Amino acid sequence: TMDHARRLAARPIASLVASKRLLNSPIAEAIGEARRMEDRAFASLLGGPANAEALRAFAEKRPPDFTGM
């Protein structure tokens, strides 16, 4: 639906790309490899601009603005 599309569009693109990569990885992947992929994706996003904006927004009690991220 359009509402769902708007919610996705408001999210940081790097996080969506990382999530999609994880979801598209072969189902038969070993659990350990899937976990390593998740760890790498998380580590690459932690401390990035979207993470910093999310923390600022939380501290300021406002919705995050991921525009352009």
Short mmCIF file of N, CA and C in Angstrom, two decimals:
data_model
loop_
_atom_site.label_atom_id
_atom_site.label_comp_id
_atom_site.label_asym_id
_atom_site.label_seq_id
_atom_site.Cartn_x
_atom_site.Cartn_y
_atom_site.Cartn_z
N THR A 1 0.83 -1.19 0.00
CA THR A 1 0.00 0.00 0.00
C THR A 1 0.88 1.25 0.00
N MET A 2 0.27 2.36 -0.28
CA MET A 2 1.01 3.62 -0.32
C MET A 2 1.52 3.99 1.07
N ASP A 3 0.75 3.68 2.10
CA ASP A 3 1.19 3.98 3.47
C ASP A 3 2.46 3.20 3.79
N HIS A 4 2.49 1.95 3.41
CA HIS A 4 3.69 1.12 3.64
C HIS A 4 4.87 1.68 2.85
N ALA A 5 4.64 2.09 1.62
CA ALA A 5 5.70 2.67 0.79
C ALA A 5 6.25 3.94 1.43
N ARG A 6 5.38 4.76 1.98
CA ARG A 6 5.82 6.00 2.65
C ARG A 6 6.68 5.68 3.87
N ARG A 7 6.26 4.68 4.65
CA ARG A 7 7.05 4.29 5.83
C ARG A 7 8.42 3.78 5.42
N LEU A 8 8.48 2.99 4.37
CA LEU A 8 9.78 2.50 3.89
C LEU A 8 10.64 3.65 3.38
N ALA A 9 10.03 4.59 2.67
CA ALA A 9 10.77 5.73 2.11
C ALA A 9 11.34 6.61 3.20
N ALA A 10 10.76 6.59 4.38
CA ALA A 10 11.24 7.43 5.49
C ALA A 10 12.41 6.79 6.22
N ARG A 11 12.74 5.56 5.88
CA ARG A 11 13.84 4.84 6.54
C ARG A 11 15.16 5.15 5.85
N PRO A 12 16.28 4.97 6.58
CA PRO A 12 17.59 5.20 5.97
C PRO A 12 17.87 4.12 4.91
N ILE A 13 18.26 4.55 3.72
CA ILE A 13 18.44 3.63 2.60
C ILE A 13 19.49 2.56 2.87
N ALA A 14 20.58 2.90 3.55
CA ALA A 14 21.63 1.91 3.81
C ALA A 14 21.09 0.74 4.63
N SER A 15 20.23 1.02 5.58
CA SER A 15 19.64 -0.04 6.40
C SER A 15 18.71 -0.92 5.57
N LEU A 16 17.94 -0.30 4.68
CA LEU A 16 17.04 -1.07 3.83
C LEU A 16 17.83 -1.97 2.88
N VAL A 17 18.90 -1.43 2.30
CA VAL A 17 19.73 -2.23 1.39
C VAL A 17 20.35 -3.41 2.13
N ALA A 18 20.88 -3.16 3.32
CA ALA A 18 21.48 -4.24 4.11
C ALA A 18 20.44 -5.31 4.46
N SER A 19 19.25 -4.88 4.84
CA SER A 19 18.18 -5.83 5.17
C SER A 19 17.78 -6.66 3.96
N LYS A 20 17.66 -6.00 2.81
CA LYS A 20 17.27 -6.72 1.60
C LYS A 20 18.33 -7.75 1.22
N ARG A 21 19.60 -7.38 1.34
CA ARG A 21 20.68 -8.33 1.05
C ARG A 21 20.57 -9.56 1.95
N LEU A 22 20.32 -9.30 3.23
CA LEU A 22 20.19 -10.42 4.17
C LEU A 22 19.00 -11.31 3.81
N LEU A 23 17.88 -10.69 3.44
CA LEU A 23 16.69 -11.46 3.10
C LEU A 23 16.87 -12.24 1.80
N ASN A 24 17.67 -11.71 0.89
CA ASN A 24 17.88 -12.37 -0.39
C ASN A 24 18.99 -13.42 -0.36
N SER A 25 19.70 -13.53 0.74
CA SER A 25 20.75 -14.55 0.82
C SER A 25 20.08 -15.92 0.75
N PRO A 26 20.77 -16.89 0.19
CA PRO A 26 20.15 -18.22 0.03
C PRO A 26 19.63 -18.78 1.36
N ILE A 27 18.46 -19.37 1.30
CA ILE A 27 17.81 -19.92 2.49
C ILE A 27 18.67 -21.03 3.11
N ALA A 28 19.39 -21.76 2.29
CA ALA A 28 20.17 -22.90 2.78
C ALA A 28 21.47 -22.48 3.47
N GLU A 29 21.73 -21.17 3.57
CA GLU A 29 22.95 -20.69 4.24
C GLU A 29 22.98 -21.25 5.66
N ALA A 30 24.16 -21.59 6.08
CA ALA A 30 24.34 -22.05 7.46
C ALA A 30 24.00 -20.92 8.42
N ILE A 31 23.46 -21.25 9.56
CA ILE A 31 23.09 -20.24 10.55
C ILE A 31 24.30 -19.40 10.94
N GLY A 32 25.45 -20.01 11.09
CA GLY A 32 26.65 -19.27 11.46
C GLY A 32 27.03 -18.22 10.43
N GLU A 33 26.94 -18.56 9.14
CA GLU A 33 27.27 -17.60 8.09
C GLU A 33 26.23 -16.48 8.06
N ALA A 34 24.96 -16.81 8.24
CA ALA A 34 23.93 -15.78 8.28
C ALA A 34 24.19 -14.81 9.43
N ARG A 35 24.60 -15.34 10.56
CA ARG A 35 24.91 -14.50 11.72
C ARG A 35 26.11 -13.60 11.44
N ARG A 36 27.13 -14.14 10.78
CA ARG A 36 28.30 -13.31 10.42
C ARG A 36 27.90 -12.20 9.45
N MET A 37 27.02 -12.52 8.51
CA MET A 37 26.55 -11.49 7.57
C MET A 37 25.80 -10.39 8.33
N GLU A 38 24.96 -10.80 9.26
CA GLU A 38 24.22 -9.83 10.07
C GLU A 38 25.17 -8.96 10.88
N ASP A 39 26.17 -9.58 11.49
CA ASP A 39 27.16 -8.83 12.28
C ASP A 39 27.89 -7.80 11.42
N ARG A 40 28.29 -8.20 10.20
CA ARG A 40 28.99 -7.26 9.31
C ARG A 40 28.09 -6.11 8.90
N ALA A 41 26.82 -6.41 8.58
CA ALA A 41 25.88 -5.36 8.19
C ALA A 41 25.67 -4.39 9.35
N PHE A 42 25.47 -4.92 10.55
CA PHE A 42 25.26 -4.08 11.73
C PHE A 42 26.48 -3.20 11.99
N ALA A 43 27.67 -3.80 11.92
CA ALA A 43 28.91 -3.05 12.19
C ALA A 43 29.11 -1.94 11.17
N SER A 44 28.73 -2.18 9.92
CA SER A 44 28.92 -1.16 8.89
C SER A 44 27.97 0.02 9.06
N LEU A 45 26.82 -0.21 9.71
CA LEU A 45 25.83 0.85 9.89
C LEU A 45 25.97 1.58 11.22
N LEU A 46 26.48 0.90 12.23
CA LEU A 46 26.63 1.49 13.55
C LEU A 46 27.58 2.67 13.49
N GLY A 47 27.17 3.79 14.02
CA GLY A 47 28.01 4.98 14.02
C GLY A 47 27.90 5.80 12.75
N GLY A 48 27.12 5.32 11.79
CA GLY A 48 26.93 6.06 10.55
C GLY A 48 25.96 7.21 10.74
N PRO A 49 25.74 7.98 9.68
CA PRO A 49 24.86 9.15 9.80
C PRO A 49 23.43 8.82 10.20
N ALA A 50 22.89 7.72 9.69
CA ALA A 50 21.51 7.35 10.05
C ALA A 50 21.42 6.98 11.53
N ASN A 51 22.42 6.27 12.02
CA ASN A 51 22.45 5.89 13.43
C ASN A 51 22.55 7.13 14.30
N ALA A 52 23.41 8.07 13.91
CA ALA A 52 23.57 9.31 14.68
C ALA A 52 22.27 10.11 14.70
N GLU A 53 21.58 10.18 13.54
CA GLU A 53 20.31 10.90 13.48
C GLU A 53 19.26 10.22 14.35
N ALA A 54 19.22 8.90 14.34
CA ALA A 54 18.25 8.18 15.17
C ALA A 54 18.48 8.47 16.65
N LEU A 55 19.73 8.46 17.07
CA LEU A 55 20.04 8.74 18.48
C LEU A 55 19.72 10.19 18.85
N ARG A 56 20.05 11.13 17.94
CA ARG A 56 19.73 12.55 18.20
C ARG A 56 18.22 12.73 18.32
N ALA A 57 17.48 12.15 17.38
CA ALA A 57 16.03 12.28 17.38
C ALA A 57 15.44 11.69 18.66
N PHE A 58 15.94 10.55 19.09
CA PHE A 58 15.46 9.94 20.32
C PHE A 58 15.71 10.86 21.51
N ALA A 59 16.92 11.41 21.59
CA ALA A 59 17.28 12.29 22.70
C ALA A 59 16.43 13.57 22.69
N GLU A 60 16.10 14.03 21.47
CA GLU A 60 15.32 15.26 21.33
C GLU A 60 13.81 14.99 21.30
N LYS A 61 13.42 13.73 21.47
CA LYS A 61 12.01 13.32 21.49
C LYS A 61 11.26 13.79 20.25
N ARG A 62 11.85 13.51 19.09
CA ARG A 62 11.23 13.86 17.81
C ARG A 62 11.41 12.69 16.84
N PRO A 63 10.60 12.67 15.79
CA PRO A 63 10.80 11.61 14.79
C PRO A 63 12.11 11.83 14.04
N PRO A 64 12.82 10.77 13.70
CA PRO A 64 14.07 10.95 12.95
C PRO A 64 13.79 11.39 11.52
N ASP A 65 14.73 12.12 10.94
CA ASP A 65 14.64 12.55 9.55
C ASP A 65 15.80 11.92 8.79
N PHE A 66 15.50 10.86 8.04
CA PHE A 66 16.54 10.14 7.31
C PHE A 66 16.64 10.61 5.86
N THR A 67 16.06 11.75 5.55
CA THR A 67 16.11 12.27 4.19
C THR A 67 17.54 12.40 3.71
N GLY A 68 17.82 11.85 2.54
CA GLY A 68 19.15 11.96 1.95
C GLY A 68 20.18 11.00 2.51
N MET A 69 19.75 10.07 3.34
CA MET A 69 20.73 9.14 3.94
C MET A 69 20.67 7.80 3.26
#
